[in-house]
CSV table of C-alpha atoms in Angstrom, one decimal:
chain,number,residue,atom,x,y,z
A,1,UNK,CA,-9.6,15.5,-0.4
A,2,UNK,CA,-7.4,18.0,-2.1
A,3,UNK,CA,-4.4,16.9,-3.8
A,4,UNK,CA,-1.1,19.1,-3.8
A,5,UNK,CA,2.5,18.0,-5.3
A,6,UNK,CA,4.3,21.1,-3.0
A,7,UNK,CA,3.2,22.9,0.2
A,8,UNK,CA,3.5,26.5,-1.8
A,9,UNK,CA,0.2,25.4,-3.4
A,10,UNK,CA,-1.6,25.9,-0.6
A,11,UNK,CA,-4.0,28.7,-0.6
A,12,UNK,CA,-6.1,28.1,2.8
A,13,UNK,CA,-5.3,28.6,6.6
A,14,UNK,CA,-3.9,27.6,9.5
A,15,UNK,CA,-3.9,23.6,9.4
A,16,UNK,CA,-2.9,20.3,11.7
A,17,UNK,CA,-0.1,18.7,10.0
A,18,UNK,CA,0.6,15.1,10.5
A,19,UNK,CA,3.7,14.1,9.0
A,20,UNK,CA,5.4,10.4,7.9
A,21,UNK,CA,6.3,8.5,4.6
A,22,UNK,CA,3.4,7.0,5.0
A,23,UNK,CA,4.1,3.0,2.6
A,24,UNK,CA,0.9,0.8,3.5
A,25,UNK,CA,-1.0,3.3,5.0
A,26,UNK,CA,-1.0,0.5,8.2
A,27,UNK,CA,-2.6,1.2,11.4
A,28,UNK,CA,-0.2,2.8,12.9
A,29,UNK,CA,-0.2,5.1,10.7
A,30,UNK,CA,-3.5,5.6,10.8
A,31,UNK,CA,-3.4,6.9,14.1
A,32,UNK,CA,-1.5,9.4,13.1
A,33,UNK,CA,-4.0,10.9,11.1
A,34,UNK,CA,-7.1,10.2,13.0
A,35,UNK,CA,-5.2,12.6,15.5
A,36,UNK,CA,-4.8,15.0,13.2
A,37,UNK,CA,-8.4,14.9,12.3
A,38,UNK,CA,-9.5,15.1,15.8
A,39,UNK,CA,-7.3,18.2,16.7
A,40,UNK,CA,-8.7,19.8,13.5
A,41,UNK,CA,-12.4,19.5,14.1
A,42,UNK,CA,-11.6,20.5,17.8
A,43,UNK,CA,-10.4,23.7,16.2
A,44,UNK,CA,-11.8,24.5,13.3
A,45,UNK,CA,-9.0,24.0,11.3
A,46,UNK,CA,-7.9,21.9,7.7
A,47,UNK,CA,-6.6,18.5,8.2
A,48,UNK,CA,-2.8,17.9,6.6
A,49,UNK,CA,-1.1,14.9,6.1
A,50,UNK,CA,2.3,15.7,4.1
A,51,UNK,CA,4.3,12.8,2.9
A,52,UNK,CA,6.3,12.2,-0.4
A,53,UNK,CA,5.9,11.5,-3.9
A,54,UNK,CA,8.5,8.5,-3.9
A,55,UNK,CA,10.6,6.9,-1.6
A,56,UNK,CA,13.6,8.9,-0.2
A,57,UNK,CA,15.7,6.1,-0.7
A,58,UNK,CA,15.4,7.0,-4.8
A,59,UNK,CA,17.4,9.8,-4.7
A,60,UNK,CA,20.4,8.5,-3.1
A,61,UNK,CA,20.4,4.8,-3.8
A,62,UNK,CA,17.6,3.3,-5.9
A,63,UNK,CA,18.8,-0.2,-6.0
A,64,UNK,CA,17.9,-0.4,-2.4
A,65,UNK,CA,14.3,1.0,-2.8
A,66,UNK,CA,12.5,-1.6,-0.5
A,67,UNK,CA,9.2,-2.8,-2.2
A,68,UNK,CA,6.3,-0.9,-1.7
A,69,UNK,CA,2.9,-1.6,0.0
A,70,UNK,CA,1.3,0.9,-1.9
A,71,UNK,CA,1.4,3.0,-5.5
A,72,UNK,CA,1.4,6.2,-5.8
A,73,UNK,CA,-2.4,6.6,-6.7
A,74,UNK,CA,-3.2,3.4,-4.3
A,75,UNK,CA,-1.4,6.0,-0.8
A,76,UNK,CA,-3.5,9.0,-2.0
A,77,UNK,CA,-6.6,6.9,-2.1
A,78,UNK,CA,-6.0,4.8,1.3
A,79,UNK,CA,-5.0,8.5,2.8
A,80,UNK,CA,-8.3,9.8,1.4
A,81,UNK,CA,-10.2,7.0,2.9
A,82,UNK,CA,-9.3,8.2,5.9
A,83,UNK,CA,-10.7,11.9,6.0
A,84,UNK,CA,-8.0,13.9,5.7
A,85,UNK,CA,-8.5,17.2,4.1
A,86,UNK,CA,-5.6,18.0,2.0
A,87,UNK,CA,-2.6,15.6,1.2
A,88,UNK,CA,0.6,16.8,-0.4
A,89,UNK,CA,2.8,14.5,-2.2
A,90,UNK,CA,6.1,16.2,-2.1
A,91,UNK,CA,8.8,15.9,-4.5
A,92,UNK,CA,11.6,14.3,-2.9
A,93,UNK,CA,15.1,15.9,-4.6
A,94,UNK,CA,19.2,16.1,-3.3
A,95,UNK,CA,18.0,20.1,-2.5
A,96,UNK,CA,15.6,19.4,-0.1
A,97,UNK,CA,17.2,16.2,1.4
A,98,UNK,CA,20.0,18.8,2.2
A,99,UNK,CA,17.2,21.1,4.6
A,100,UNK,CA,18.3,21.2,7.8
A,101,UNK,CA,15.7,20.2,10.5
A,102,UNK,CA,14.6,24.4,11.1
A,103,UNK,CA,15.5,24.8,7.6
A,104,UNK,CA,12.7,22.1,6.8
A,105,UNK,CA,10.2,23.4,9.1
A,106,UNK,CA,10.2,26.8,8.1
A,107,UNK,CA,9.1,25.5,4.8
A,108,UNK,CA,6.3,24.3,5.8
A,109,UNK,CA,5.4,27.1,8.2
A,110,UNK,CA,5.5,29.9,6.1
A,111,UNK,CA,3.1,28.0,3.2
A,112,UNK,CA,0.7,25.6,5.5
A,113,UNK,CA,0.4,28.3,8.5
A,114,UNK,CA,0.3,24.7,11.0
A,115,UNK,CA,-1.3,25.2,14.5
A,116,UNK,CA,-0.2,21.9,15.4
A,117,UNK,CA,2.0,19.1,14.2
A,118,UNK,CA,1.9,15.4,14.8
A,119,UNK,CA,4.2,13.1,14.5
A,120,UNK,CA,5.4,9.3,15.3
A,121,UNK,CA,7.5,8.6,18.1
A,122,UNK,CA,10.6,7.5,15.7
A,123,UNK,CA,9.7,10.5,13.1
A,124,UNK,CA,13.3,12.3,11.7
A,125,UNK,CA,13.5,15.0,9.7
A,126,UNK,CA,16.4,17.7,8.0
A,127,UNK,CA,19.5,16.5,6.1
A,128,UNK,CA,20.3,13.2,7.4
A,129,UNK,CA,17.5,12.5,9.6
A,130,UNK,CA,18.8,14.5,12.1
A,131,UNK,CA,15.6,15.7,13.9
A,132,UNK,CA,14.3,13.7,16.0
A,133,UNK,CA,10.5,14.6,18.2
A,134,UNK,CA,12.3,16.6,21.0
A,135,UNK,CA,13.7,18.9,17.7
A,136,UNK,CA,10.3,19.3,16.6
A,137,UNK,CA,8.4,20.4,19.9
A,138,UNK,CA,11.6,23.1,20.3
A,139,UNK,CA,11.2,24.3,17.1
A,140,UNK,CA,7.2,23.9,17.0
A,141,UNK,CA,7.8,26.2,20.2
A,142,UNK,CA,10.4,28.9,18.5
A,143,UNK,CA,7.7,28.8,15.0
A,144,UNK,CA,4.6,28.7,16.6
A,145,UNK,CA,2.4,25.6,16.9
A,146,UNK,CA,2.6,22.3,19.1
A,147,UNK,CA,3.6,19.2,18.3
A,148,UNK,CA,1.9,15.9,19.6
A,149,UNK,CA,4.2,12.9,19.5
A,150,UNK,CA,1.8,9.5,18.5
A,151,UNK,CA,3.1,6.5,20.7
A,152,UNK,CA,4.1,3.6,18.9
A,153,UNK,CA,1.5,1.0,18.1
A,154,UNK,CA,1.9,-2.5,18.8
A,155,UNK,CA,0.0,-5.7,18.2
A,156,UNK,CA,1.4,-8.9,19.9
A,157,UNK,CA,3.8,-7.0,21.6
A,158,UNK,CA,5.7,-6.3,18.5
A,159,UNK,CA,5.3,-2.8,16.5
A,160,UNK,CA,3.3,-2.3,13.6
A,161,UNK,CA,5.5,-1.4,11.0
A,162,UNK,CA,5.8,-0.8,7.4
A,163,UNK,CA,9.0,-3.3,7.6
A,164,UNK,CA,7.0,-5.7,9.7
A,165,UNK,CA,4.4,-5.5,6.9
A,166,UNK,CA,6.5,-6.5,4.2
A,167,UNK,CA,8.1,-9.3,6.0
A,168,UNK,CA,4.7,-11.1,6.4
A,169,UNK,CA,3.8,-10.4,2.7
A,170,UNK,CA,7.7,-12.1,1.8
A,171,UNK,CA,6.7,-15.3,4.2
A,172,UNK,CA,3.1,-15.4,2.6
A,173,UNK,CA,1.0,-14.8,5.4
A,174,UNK,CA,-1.8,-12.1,4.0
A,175,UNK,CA,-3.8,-12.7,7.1
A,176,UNK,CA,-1.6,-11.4,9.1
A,177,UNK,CA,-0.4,-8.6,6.4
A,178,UNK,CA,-4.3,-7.5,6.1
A,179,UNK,CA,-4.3,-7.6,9.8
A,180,UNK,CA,-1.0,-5.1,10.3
A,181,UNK,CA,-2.7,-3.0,7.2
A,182,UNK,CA,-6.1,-2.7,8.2
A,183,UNK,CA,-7.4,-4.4,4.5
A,184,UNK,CA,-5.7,-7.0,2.4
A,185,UNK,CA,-3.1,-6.8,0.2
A,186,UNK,CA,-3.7,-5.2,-2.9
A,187,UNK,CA,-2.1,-5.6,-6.3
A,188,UNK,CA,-3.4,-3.5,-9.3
A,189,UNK,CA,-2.8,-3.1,-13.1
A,190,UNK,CA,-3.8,-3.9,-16.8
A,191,UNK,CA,-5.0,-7.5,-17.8
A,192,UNK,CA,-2.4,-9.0,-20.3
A,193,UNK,CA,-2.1,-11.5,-22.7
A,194,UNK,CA,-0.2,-14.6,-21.7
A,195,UNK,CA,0.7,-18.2,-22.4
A,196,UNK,CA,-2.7,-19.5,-22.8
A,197,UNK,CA,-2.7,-22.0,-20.7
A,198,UNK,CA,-5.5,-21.4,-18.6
A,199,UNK,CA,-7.5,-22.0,-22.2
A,200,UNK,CA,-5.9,-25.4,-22.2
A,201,UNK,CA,-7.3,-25.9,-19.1
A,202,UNK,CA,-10.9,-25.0,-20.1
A,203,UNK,CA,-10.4,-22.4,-16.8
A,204,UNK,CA,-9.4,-19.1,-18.5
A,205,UNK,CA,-7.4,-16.7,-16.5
A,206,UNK,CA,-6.8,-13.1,-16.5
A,207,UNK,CA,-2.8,-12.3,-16.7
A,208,UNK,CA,-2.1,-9.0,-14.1
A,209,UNK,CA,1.1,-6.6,-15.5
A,210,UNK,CA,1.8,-5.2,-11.9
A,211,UNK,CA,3.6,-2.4,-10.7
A,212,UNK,CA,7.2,-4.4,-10.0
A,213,UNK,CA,7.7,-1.5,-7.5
A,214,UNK,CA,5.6,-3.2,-5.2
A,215,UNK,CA,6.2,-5.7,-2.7
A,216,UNK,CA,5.1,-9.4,-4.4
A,217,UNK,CA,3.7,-12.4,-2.3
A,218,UNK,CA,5.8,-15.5,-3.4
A,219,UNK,CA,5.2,-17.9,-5.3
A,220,UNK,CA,2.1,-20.1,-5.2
A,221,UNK,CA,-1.8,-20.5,-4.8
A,222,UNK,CA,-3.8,-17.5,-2.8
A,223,UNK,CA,-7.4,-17.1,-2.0
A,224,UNK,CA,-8.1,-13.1,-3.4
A,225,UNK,CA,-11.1,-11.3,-4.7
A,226,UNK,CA,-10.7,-9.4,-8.4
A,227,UNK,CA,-12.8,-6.2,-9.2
A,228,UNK,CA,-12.9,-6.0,-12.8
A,229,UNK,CA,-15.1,-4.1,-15.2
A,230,UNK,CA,-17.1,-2.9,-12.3
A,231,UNK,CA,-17.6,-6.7,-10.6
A,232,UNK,CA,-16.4,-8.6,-7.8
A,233,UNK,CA,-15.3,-12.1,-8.4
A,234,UNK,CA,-13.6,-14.7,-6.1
A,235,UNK,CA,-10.1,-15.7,-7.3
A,236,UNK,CA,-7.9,-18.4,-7.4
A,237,UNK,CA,-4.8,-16.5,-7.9
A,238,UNK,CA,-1.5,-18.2,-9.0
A,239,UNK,CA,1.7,-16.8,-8.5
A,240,UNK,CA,4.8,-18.1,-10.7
A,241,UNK,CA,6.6,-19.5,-12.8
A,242,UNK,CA,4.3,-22.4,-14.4
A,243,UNK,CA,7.2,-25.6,-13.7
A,244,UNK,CA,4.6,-27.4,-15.3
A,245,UNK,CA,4.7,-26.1,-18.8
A,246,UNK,CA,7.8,-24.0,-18.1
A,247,UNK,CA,9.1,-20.8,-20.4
A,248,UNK,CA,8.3,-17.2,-20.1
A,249,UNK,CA,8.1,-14.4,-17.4
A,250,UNK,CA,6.9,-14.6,-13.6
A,251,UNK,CA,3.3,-14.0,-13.5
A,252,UNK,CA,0.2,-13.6,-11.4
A,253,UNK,CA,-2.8,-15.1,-13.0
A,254,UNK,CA,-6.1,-15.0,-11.8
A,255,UNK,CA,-8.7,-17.5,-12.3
A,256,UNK,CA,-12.4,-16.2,-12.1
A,257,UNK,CA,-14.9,-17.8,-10.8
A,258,UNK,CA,-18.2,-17.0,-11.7
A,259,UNK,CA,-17.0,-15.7,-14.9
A,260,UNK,CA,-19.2,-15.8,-17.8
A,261,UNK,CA,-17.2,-15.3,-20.7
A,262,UNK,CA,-16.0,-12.3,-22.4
A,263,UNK,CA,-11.9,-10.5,-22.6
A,264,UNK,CA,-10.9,-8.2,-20.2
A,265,UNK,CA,-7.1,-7.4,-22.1
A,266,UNK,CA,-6.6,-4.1,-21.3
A,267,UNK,CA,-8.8,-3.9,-18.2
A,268,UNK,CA,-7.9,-2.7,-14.8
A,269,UNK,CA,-7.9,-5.7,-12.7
A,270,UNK,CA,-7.5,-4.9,-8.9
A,271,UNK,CA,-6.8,-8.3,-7.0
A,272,UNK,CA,-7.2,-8.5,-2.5
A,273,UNK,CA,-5.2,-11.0,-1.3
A,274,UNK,CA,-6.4,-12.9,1.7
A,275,UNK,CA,-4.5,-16.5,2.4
A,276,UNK,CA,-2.0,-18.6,0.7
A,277,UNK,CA,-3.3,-22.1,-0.1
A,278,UNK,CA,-0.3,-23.9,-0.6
A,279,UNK,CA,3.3,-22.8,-2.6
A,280,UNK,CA,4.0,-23.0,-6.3
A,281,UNK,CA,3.9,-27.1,-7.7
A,282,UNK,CA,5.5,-28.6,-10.7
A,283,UNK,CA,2.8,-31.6,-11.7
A,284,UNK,CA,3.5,-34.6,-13.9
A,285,UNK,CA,0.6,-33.5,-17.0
A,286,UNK,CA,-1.1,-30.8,-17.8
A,287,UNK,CA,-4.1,-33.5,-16.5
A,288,UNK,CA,-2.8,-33.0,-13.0
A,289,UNK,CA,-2.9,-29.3,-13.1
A,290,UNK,CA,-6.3,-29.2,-14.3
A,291,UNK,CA,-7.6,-31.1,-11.3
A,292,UNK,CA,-5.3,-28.9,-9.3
A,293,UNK,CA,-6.6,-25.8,-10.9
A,294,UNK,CA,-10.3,-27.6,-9.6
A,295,UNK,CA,-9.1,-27.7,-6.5
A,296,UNK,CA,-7.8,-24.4,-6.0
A,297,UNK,CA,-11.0,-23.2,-6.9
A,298,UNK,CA,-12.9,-25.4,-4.4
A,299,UNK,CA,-10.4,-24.0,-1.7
A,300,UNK,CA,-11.1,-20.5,-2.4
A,301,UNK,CA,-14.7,-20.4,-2.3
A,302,UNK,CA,-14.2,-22.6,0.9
A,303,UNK,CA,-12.3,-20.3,2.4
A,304,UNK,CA,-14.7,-16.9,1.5
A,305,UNK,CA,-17.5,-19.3,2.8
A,306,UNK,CA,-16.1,-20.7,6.0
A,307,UNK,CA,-15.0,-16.5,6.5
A,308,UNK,CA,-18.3,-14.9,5.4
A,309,UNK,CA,-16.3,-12.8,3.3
A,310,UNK,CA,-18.9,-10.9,1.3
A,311,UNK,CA,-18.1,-9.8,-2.5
């Protein structure tokens, strides 16, 4: 897939655009860009998706930024994964939040020459949001290519939604997040030093500093697998405060199993979430914790058992 940070950069021909923000990369989204895909090999034209380098929100008012699903680098890799030809992560400035809706699409007609557009059912566009589908099928008539409006998708009756997403992540519930998603939860980042507890413990755990941009599951126990220096582990992954031997930052610590010794400070850690074993406990010694920590472990490789998860 071809990466682009503006649609000037593009240098090919006439294309299928499918257009959306784009957080989570969820199936309904996906849709999105299977269509696009189908319409271009129907045609023998380049696949689009266009989407932004951060969330619009930024710009006006950051302190309402809702958490992310995805990174930056962790959108262009779930869009790649889907086939797409070219992505363009545009910049998202006061400028172009003031386009109007034909001021935005000529933008992107005169540099990504589209035959066809697609778009969600509750897609806006222009200053304010004030496009709306019926805008973009007049004006995809007036500039030249047609615009396909992708039907909501539902599961349970209820749609599948970037919001929706979030709010099962907030409750806990990564089944039903890596359900909405497509894949489980993801958090990435560097392995960090921390309290050393887990040494205490004589069950050494690798410290995640995660991107605080993105959406955490609250506190407590999960079931998750790490990739780490190039190998799969199951996890017993603990997210919190540590009531038990209290002082310091929130954290989420995961506890290998099947690890063999060695440091990974400094290592990219990426950690799958998959189900919450229980919520965050304060126990009596650090003797309790230890047989928790046992337990936890126990759970976890019960659970990728009992689910024939494979590593």
């Amino acid at each position: 897939m071809k990466l682009l940070t503006h649609e000037s950069q593009w240098r090919g021909g006439e294309t299928v655009i499918a257009f959306g923000m784009f957080d989570g990369v969820h199936e309904g989204h996906a849709r999105l860009m299977r269509k696009a895909n189908e319409l271009a090999a129907m045609h023998d034209l380049t696949s689009v998706v266009y989407t932004f380098s951060s969330h619009p929100m930024a710009t006006f008012a950051p302190d309402r930024v809702p958490p992310q699903l995805e990174t930056r680098s962790e959108k262009v890799c779930a869009i790649a994964r889907m086939g797409v030809d070219v992505a363009v992560l545009r910049p998202f400035d006061r400028a172009y939040a003031a386009l109007s809706p034909e001021e935005f699409v000529r933008s992107f007609v005169h540099t990504l020459h589209p035959r066809h557009v697609v778009i969600g059912f509750n897609y806006s566009f222009g200053s304010k949001g004030a496009g709306r589908a019926q805008d973009m099928i007049a004006l995809g008539e007036k500039y030249g290519f047609e615009t396909h409006v992708v039907d909501e998708v539902q599961m349970d009756g209820l749609p599948v939604s970037s919001t929706r997403i979030r709010g099962e992540i907030a409750k806990g519930d990564m089944e039903e997040a890596a359900r909405l998603m497509g894949r489980p939860y993801v958090l990435c980042g560097v392995v960090e030093h921390g309290k050393k507890l887990g040494r205490q413990l004589d069950f050494p755990t690798a410290n995640l500093r995660w991107d605080v941009s993105k959406a955490l599951p609250p506190k407590g126990v999960y079931a998750a697998l790490a990739y780490v220096r190039e190998d799969w582990y199951m996890a017993a992954v603990n997210i919190g405060e540590h009531p038990t031997a209290p002082g310091g930052k929130m954290t989420v610590e995961a506890n290998l199993i099947g690890y063999d010794g060695g440091e990974f400070y400094g290592c990219h850690m990426r950690l799958l979430f998959f189900k919450r074993l229980r919520g965050e406990k304060k126990f009596e010694s650090l003797e309790a914790l230890r047989d928790a920590v046992m337990l936890n472990r126990e759970e976890t490789i019960a659970y990728f058992r009992n689910t024939n998860a494979e590593l």
